[in-house]
Tab-separated table of C-alpha atoms in Angstrom:
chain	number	residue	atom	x	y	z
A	171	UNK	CA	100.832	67.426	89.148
A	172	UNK	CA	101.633	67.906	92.851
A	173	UNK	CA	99.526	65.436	94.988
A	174	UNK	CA	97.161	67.372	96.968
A	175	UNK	CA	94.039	66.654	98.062
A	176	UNK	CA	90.581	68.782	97.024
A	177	UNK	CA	88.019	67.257	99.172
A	178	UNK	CA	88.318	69.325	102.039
A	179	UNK	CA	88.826	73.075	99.497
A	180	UNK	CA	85.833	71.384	97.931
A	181	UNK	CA	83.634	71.392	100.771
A	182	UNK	CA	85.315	75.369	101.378
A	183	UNK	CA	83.931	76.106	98.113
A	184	UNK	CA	80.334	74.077	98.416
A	185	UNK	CA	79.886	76.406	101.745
A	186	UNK	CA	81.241	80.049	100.175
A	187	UNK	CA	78.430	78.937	97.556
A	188	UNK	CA	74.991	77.510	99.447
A	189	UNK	CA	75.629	80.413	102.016
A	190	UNK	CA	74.597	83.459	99.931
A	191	UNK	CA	72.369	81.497	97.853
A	192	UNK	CA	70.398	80.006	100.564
A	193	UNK	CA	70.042	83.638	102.403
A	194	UNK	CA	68.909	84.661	98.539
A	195	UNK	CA	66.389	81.790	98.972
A	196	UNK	CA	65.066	83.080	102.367
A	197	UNK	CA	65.407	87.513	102.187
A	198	UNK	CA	63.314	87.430	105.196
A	199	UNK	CA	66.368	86.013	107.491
A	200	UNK	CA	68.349	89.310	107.589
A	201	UNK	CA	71.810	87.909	108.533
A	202	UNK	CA	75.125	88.634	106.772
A	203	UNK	CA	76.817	85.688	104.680
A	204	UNK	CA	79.889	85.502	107.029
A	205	UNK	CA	78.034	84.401	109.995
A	206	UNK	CA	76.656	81.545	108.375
A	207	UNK	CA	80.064	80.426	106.223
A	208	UNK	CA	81.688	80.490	109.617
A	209	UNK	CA	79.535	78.695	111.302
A	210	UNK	CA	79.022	76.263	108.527
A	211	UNK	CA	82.689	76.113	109.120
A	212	UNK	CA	82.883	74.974	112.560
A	213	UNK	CA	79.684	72.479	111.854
A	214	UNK	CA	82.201	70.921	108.844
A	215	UNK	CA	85.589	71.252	111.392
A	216	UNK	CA	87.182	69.547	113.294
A	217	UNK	CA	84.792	70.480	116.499
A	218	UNK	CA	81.965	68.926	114.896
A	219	UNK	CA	82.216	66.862	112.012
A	220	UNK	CA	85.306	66.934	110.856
A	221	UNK	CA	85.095	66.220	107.666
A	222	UNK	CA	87.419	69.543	107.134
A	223	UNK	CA	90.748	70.644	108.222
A	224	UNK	CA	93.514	73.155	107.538
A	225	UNK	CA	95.039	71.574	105.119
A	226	UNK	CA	98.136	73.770	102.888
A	227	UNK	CA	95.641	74.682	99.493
A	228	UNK	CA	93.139	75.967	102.415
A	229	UNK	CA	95.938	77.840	104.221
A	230	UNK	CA	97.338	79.744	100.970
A	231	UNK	CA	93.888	80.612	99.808
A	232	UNK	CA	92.816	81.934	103.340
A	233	UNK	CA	95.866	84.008	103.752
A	234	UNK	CA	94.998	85.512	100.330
A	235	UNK	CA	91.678	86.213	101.639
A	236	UNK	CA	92.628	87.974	104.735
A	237	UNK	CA	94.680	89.962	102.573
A	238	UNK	CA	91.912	91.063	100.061
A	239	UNK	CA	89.634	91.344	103.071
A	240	UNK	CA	91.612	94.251	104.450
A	241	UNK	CA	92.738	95.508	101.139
A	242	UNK	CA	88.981	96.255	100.259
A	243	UNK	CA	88.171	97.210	103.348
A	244	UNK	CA	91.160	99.924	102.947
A	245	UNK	CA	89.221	100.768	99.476
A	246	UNK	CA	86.137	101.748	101.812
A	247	UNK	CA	87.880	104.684	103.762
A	248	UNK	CA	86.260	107.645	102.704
A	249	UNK	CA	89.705	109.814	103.162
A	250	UNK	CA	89.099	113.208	101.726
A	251	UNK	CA	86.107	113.108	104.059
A	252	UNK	CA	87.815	112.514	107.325
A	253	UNK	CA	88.502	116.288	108.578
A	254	UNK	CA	87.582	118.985	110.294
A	255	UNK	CA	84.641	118.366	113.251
A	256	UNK	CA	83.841	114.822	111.646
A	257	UNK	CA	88.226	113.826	111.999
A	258	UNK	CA	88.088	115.317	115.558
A	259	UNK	CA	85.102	113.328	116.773
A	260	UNK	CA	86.359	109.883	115.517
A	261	UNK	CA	89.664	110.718	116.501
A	262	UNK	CA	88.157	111.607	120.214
A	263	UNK	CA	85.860	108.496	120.143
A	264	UNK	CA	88.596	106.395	119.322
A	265	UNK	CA	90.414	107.360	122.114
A	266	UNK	CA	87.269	107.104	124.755
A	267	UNK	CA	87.289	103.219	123.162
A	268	UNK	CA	90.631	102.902	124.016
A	269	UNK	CA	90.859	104.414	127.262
A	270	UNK	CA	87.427	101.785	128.221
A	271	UNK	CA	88.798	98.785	126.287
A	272	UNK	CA	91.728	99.243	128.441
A	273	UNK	CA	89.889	99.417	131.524
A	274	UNK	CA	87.691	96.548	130.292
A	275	UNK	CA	90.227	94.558	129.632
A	276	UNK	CA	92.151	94.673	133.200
A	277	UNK	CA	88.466	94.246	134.996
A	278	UNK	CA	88.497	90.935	132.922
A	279	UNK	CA	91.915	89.780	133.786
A	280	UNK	CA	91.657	90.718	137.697
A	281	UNK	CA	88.346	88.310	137.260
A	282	UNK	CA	90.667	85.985	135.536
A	283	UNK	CA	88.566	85.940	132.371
A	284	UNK	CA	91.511	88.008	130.149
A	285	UNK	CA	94.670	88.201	129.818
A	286	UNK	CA	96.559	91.280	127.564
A	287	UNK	CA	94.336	94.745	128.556
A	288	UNK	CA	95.605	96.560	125.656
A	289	UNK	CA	95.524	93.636	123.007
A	290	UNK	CA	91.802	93.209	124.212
A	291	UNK	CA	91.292	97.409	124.170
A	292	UNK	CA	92.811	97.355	120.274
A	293	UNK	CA	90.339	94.193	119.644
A	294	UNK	CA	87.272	96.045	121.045
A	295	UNK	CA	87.976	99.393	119.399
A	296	UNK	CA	87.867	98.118	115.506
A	297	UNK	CA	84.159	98.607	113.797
A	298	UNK	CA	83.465	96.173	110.414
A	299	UNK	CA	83.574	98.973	108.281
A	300	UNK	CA	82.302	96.072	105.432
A	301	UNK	CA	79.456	95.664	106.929
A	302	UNK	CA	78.513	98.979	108.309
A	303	UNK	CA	78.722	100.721	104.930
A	304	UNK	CA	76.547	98.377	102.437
A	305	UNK	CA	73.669	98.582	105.732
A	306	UNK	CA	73.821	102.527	105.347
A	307	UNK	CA	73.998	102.395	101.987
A	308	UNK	CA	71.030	99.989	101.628
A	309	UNK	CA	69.104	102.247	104.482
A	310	UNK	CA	69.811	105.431	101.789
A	311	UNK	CA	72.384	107.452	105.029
A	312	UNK	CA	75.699	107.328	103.291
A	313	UNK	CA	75.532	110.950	102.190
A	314	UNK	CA	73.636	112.414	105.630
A	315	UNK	CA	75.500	113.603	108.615
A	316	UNK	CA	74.417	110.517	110.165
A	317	UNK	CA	76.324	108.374	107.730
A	318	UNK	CA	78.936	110.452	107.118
A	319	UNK	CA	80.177	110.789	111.430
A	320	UNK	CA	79.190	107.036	111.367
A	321	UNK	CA	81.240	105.920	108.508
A	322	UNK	CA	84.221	108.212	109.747
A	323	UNK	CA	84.648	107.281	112.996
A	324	UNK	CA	84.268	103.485	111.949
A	325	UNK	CA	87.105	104.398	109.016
A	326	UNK	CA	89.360	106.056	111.764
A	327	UNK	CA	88.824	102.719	114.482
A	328	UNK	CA	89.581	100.479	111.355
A	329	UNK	CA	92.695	102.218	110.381
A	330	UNK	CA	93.635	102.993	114.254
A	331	UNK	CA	92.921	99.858	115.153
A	332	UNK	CA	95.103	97.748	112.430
A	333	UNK	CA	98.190	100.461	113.707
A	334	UNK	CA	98.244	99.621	116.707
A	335	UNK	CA	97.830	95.906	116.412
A	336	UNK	CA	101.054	96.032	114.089
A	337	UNK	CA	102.421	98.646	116.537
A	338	UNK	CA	102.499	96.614	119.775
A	339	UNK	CA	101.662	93.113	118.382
A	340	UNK	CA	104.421	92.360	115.947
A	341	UNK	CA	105.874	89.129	116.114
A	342	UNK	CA	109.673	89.388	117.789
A	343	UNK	CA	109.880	92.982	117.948
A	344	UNK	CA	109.154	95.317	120.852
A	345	UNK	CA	107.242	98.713	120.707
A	346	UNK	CA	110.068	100.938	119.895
A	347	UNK	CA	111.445	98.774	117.466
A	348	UNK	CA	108.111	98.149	115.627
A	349	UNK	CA	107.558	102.134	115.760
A	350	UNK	CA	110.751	102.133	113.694
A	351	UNK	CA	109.604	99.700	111.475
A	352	UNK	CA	106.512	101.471	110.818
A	353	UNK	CA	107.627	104.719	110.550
A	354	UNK	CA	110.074	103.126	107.263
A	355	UNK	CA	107.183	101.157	105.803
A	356	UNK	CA	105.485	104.330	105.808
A	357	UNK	CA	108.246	105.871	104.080
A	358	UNK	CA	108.758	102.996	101.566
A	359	UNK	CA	104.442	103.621	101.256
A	360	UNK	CA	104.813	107.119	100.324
A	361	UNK	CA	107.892	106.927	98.329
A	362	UNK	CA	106.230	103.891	96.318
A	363	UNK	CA	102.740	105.711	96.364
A	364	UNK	CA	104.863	108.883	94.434
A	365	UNK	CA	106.127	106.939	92.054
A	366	UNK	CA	102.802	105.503	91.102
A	367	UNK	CA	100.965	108.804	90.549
A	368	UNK	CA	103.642	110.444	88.526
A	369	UNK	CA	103.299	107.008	86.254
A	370	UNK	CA	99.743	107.564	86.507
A	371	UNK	CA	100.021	111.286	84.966
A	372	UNK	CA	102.297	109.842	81.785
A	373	UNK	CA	99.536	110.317	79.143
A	374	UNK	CA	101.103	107.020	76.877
A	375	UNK	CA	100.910	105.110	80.336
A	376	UNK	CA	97.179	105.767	80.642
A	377	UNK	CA	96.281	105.119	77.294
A	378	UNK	CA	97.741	101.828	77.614
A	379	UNK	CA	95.801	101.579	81.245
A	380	UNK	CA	92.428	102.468	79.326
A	381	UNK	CA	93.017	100.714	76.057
A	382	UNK	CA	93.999	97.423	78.075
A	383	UNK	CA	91.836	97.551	81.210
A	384	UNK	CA	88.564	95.620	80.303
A	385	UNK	CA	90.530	93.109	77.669
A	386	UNK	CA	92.187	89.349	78.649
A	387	UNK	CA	95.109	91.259	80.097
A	388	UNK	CA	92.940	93.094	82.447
A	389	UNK	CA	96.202	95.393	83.409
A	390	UNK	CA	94.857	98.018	85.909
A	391	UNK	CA	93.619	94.722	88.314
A	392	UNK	CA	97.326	93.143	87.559
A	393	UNK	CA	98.656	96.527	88.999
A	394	UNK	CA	96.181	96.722	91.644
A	395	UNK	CA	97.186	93.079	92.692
A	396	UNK	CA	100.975	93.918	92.240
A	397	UNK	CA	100.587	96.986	94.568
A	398	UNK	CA	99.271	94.717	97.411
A	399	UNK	CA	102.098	92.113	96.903
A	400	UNK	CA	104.455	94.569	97.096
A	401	UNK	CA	103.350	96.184	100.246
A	402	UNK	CA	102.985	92.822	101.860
A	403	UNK	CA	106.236	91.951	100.957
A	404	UNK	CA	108.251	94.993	102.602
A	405	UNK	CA	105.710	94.755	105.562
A	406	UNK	CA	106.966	90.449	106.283
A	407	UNK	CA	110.286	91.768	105.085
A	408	UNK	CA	110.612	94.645	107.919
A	409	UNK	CA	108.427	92.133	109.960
A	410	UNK	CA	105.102	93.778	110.340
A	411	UNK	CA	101.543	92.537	110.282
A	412	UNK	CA	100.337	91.887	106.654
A	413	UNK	CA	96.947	92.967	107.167
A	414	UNK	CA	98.583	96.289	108.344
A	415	UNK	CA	99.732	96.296	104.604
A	416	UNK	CA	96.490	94.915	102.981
A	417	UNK	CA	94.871	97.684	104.474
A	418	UNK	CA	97.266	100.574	103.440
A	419	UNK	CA	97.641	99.395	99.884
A	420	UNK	CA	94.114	99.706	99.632
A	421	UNK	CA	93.820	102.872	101.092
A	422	UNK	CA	96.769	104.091	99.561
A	423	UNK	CA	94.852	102.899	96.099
A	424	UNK	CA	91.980	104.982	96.868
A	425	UNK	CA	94.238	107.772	97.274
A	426	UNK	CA	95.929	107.172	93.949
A	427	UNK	CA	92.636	105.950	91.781
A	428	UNK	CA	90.514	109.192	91.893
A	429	UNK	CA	88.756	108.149	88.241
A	430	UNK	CA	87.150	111.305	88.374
A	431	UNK	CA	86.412	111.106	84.358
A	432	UNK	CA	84.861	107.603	84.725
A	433	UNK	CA	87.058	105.956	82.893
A	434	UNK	CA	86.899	103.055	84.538
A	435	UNK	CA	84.216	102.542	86.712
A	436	UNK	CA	84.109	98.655	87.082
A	437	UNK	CA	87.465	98.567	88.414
A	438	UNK	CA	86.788	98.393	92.291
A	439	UNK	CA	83.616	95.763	90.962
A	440	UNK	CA	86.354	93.463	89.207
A	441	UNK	CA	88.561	93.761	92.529
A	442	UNK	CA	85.292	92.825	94.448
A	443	UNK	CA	84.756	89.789	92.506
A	444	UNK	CA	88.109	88.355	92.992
A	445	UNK	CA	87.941	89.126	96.515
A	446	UNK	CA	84.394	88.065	97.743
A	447	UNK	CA	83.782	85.406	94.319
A	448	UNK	CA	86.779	82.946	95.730
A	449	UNK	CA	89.219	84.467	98.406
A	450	UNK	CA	87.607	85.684	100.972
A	451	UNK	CA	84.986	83.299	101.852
A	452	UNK	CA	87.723	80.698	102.008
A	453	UNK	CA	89.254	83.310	104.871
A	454	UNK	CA	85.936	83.236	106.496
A	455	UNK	CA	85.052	79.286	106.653
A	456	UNK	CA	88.220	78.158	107.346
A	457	UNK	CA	88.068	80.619	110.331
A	458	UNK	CA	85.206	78.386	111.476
A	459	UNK	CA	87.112	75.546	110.571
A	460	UNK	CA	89.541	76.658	113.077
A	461	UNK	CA	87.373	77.713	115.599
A	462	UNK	CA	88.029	75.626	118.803
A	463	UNK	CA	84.264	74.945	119.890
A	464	UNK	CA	85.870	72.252	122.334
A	465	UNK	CA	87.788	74.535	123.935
A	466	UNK	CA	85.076	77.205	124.346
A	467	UNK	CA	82.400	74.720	126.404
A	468	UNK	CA	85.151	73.212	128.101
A	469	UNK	CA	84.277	75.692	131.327
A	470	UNK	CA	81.547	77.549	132.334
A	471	UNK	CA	84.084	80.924	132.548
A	472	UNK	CA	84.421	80.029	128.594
A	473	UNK	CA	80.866	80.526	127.877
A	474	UNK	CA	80.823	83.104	130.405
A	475	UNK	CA	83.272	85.215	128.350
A	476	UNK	CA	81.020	85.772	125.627
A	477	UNK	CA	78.407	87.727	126.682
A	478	UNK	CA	80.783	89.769	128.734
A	479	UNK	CA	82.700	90.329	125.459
A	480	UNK	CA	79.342	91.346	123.615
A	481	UNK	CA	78.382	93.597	126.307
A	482	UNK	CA	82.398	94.945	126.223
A	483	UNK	CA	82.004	95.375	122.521
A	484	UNK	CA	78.573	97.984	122.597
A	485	UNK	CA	80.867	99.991	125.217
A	486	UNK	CA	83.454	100.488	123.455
A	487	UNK	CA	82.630	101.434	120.689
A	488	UNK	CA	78.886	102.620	121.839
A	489	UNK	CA	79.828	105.196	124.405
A	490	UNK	CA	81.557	107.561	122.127
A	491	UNK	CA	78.506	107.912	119.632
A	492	UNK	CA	77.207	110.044	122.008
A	493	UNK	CA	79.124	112.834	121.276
A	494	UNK	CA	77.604	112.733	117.993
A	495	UNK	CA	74.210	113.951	120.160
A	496	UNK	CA	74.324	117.173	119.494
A	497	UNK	CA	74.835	116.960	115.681
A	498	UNK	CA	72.195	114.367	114.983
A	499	UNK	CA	70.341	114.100	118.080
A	500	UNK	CA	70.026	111.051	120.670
A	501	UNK	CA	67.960	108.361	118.324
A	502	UNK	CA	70.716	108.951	115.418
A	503	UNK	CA	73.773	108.553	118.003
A	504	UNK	CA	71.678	104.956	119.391
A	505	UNK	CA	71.758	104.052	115.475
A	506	UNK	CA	75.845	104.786	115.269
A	507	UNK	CA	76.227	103.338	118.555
A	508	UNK	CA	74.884	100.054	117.311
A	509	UNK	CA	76.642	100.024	114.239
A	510	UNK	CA	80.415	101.164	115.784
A	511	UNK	CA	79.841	97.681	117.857
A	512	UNK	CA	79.417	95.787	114.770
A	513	UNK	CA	83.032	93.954	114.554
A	514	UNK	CA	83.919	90.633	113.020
A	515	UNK	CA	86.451	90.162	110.636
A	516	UNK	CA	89.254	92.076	112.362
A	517	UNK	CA	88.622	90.270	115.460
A	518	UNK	CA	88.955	87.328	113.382
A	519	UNK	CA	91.970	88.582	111.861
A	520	UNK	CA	93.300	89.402	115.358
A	521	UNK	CA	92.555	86.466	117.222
A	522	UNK	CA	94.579	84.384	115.323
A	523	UNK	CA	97.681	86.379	115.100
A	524	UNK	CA	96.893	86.902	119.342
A	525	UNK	CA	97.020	83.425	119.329
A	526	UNK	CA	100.139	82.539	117.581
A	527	UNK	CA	101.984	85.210	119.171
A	528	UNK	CA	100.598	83.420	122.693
A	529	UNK	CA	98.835	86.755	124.020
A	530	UNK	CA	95.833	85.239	124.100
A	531	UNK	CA	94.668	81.742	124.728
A	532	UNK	CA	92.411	79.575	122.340
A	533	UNK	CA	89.886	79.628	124.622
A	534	UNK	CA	89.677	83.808	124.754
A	535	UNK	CA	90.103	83.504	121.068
A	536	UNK	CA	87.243	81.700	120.732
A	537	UNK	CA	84.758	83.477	122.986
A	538	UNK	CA	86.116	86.784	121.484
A	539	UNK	CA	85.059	85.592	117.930
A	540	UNK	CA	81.833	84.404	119.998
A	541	UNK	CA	81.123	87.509	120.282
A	542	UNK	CA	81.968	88.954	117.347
A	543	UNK	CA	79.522	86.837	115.024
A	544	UNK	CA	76.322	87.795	117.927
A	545	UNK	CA	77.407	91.241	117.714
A	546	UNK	CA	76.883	90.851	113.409
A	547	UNK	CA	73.376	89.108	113.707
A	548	UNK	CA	72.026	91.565	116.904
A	549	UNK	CA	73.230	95.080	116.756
A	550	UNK	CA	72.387	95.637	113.037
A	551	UNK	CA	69.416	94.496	113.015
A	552	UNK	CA	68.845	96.764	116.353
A	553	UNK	CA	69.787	99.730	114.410
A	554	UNK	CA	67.745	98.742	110.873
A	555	UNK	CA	65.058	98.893	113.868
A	556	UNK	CA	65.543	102.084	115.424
A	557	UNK	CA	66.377	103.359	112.159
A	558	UNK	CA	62.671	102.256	110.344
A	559	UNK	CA	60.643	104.293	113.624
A	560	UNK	CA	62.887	107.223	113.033
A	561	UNK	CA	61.752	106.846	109.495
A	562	UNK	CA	58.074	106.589	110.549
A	563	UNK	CA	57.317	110.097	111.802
A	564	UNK	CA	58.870	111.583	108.485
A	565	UNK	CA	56.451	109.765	106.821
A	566	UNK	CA	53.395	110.749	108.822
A	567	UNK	CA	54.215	114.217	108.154
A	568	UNK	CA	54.576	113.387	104.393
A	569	UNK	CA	51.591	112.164	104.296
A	570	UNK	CA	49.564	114.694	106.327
A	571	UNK	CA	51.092	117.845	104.076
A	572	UNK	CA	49.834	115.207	101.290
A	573	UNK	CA	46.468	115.617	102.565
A	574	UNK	CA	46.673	119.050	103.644
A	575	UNK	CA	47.794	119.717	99.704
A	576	UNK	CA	44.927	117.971	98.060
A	577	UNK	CA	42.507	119.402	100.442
A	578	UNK	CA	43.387	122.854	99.504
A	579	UNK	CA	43.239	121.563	95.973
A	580	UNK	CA	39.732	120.564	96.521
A	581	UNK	CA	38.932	124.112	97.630
């Protein structure tokens, strides 16, 4: 047996465990697992403690993580949705976040406090489309205007966003090149995405599918795992991002996996559980773990990036909710703007590749994540607010035709 050491994955796994347990424990502390496993990672890092680091079973098992991360998260576009008014609004508010980020981004490096406008605009423009959903979901919006412009224009700042990190971020490749690139991955996508449905319509394959699905050989996760392997491997091949590839194998899946018959209905469930049960939260603590805290206090222009990043953040993405105003009025839009500002795992996904790349320094990295995990524990909770008073009239008028009901009753 190689020698390898468990103490520190052990400690990984101890974390991914107490968090969700202990926010079980206490449902009146409304705050997503992922803030607390990374910060329970940078309390067990090297910053603090440092009774954790990056060792190479961590490193695997994160990278696997990112991976799932944004190969669920591809699972969550709502495709066949996005068109029409709802594809033309996100499409227009993703370019308004651009077009600020950008602006943003050279304010901050003229004050010295950023350097790369654009990789800072393509940080500032993604929305956690993880977290956005299971709120609106939980609040009963998924299926209302609200939740449908909402979830669209956070699907279309994922997916844009993740292109054009890939486009102009790839390691040792300029623009034009990477467009190249792209533009054959996406052929290689569709021509693999082809073959795949046409298997999928060969009755004797399906049977097998169905018969085999929910035994030990569990075949249509093997082929859902074997899909994302392949696309990461032609996207390090051709030299492209991999979470440009987690996320189109995922949404290239949901393309290809209609299950319209319900014949399988735990399938995205099973992927869940591989993802979130073991991969995933190893991706998010060992984030933490690698979250240079020293760096970050090191200067008061540090700490001074992170509010400016927060407040960067709610622009961004904010400002273009209000064209939603006159679909779903202004209180609705305030709801969407809070939620588009939500962002954390792509900036921790981006970070770290802006930092090996060297277009950002550990210091912006860190105040950039910073900001990320404040914009997770205020701006939902903001909108859960806004959203319960909006709420609150409905009911009064519920409850007076109620009254007005049994009174006549009465008569």
């Amino acid at each position: 047996m190689p020698d390898v050491s468990f103490s520190g994955l052990l400690i990984v796994a101890g974390i991914a465990f107490l968090a969700p347990l202990l926010l079980g424990l206490a449902p009146r502390v409304r705050l997503p697992a992922v803030v607390v496993e990374i910060v329970a990672g940078i309390i067990v890092g090297p910053s603090v403690l440092g009774w954790v680091h990056l060792d190479q079973p961590i490193r695997i098992l994160s990278v696997i993580g990112l991976a799932l991360l944004l190969f669920l998260g591809g699972l969550e576009v709502e495709i066949d949705r996005l068109r029409g008014r709802l594809l033309r609004l996100s499409l227009l508010g993703l370019a308004i976040s651009l077009v600020l980020g950008v602006a943003i981004g050279w304010g901050l490096k003229l004050a010295d406090l950023g350097e790369s406008p654009l990789f800072l605009a393509i940080v500032l423009s993604a929305t956690s489309l993880g977290l956005v959903i299971p709120l609106l979901k939980d609040a009963g919006r998924t299926t209302s205007e609200f939740g449908q412009l909402t979830i669209g224009a956070s699907s279309v700042a994922d997916f844009g966003a993740v292109i054009l990190l890939s486009l102009f971020f790839s390691e040792g490749a300029s623009a034009g090149a990477t467009l190249v690139l792209l533009l054959s991955f996406v052929l290689l996508v569709t021509v693999i995405g082809l073959a795949v449905a046409r298997a999928g319509r060969s009755m004797r394959i399906a049977n097998v599918l169905l018969e085999q699905q929910d035994t030990t050989a569990e075949l249509r996760i093997r082929g859902a795992v074997l899909l994302l392997l392949i696309f990461l491997f032609l996207a390090q091949r051709l030299g492209l991002e991999v979470i440009l590839a987690a996320f189109i194998a995922g949404a290239v899946l949901k393309l290809l996996d209609r299950d319209v018959m319900m014949t399988h209905p735990n399938f995205h469930l099973k992927l869940e559980a591989i993802g979130f049960g073991l991969f995933i939260p190893v991706f998010f603590v060992s984030s933490g773990v690698s979250f240079d805290l020293k760096a970050l206090f090191a200067n008061p222009s540090a700490i001074l990036r992170i509010p400016l990043f927060l407040a960067a953040l709610l622009v961004v993405r904010g400002i273009p909710a209000w064209l939603y105003r006159p679909v779903i009025g202004t209180r609705s839009s305030a709801v969407a703007a809070l939620l588009q500002a939500t962002s954390l795992p792509f900036i921790v996904a981006a970070t770290q590749i802006g930092i090996q790349l060297g277009t950002i320094d550990r210091v912006t990295g860190a105040a950039l994540v910073a900001a990320g995990l404040l914009s997770v524990l205020i701006f939902p909770a903001l909108a859960l607010t806004l959203l319960a008073r909006s709420d609150q009239p409905a009911s009064a008028n519920l409850g007076d035709q109620d009254q007005l009901v049994s009174k006549e009753a009465q008569e």
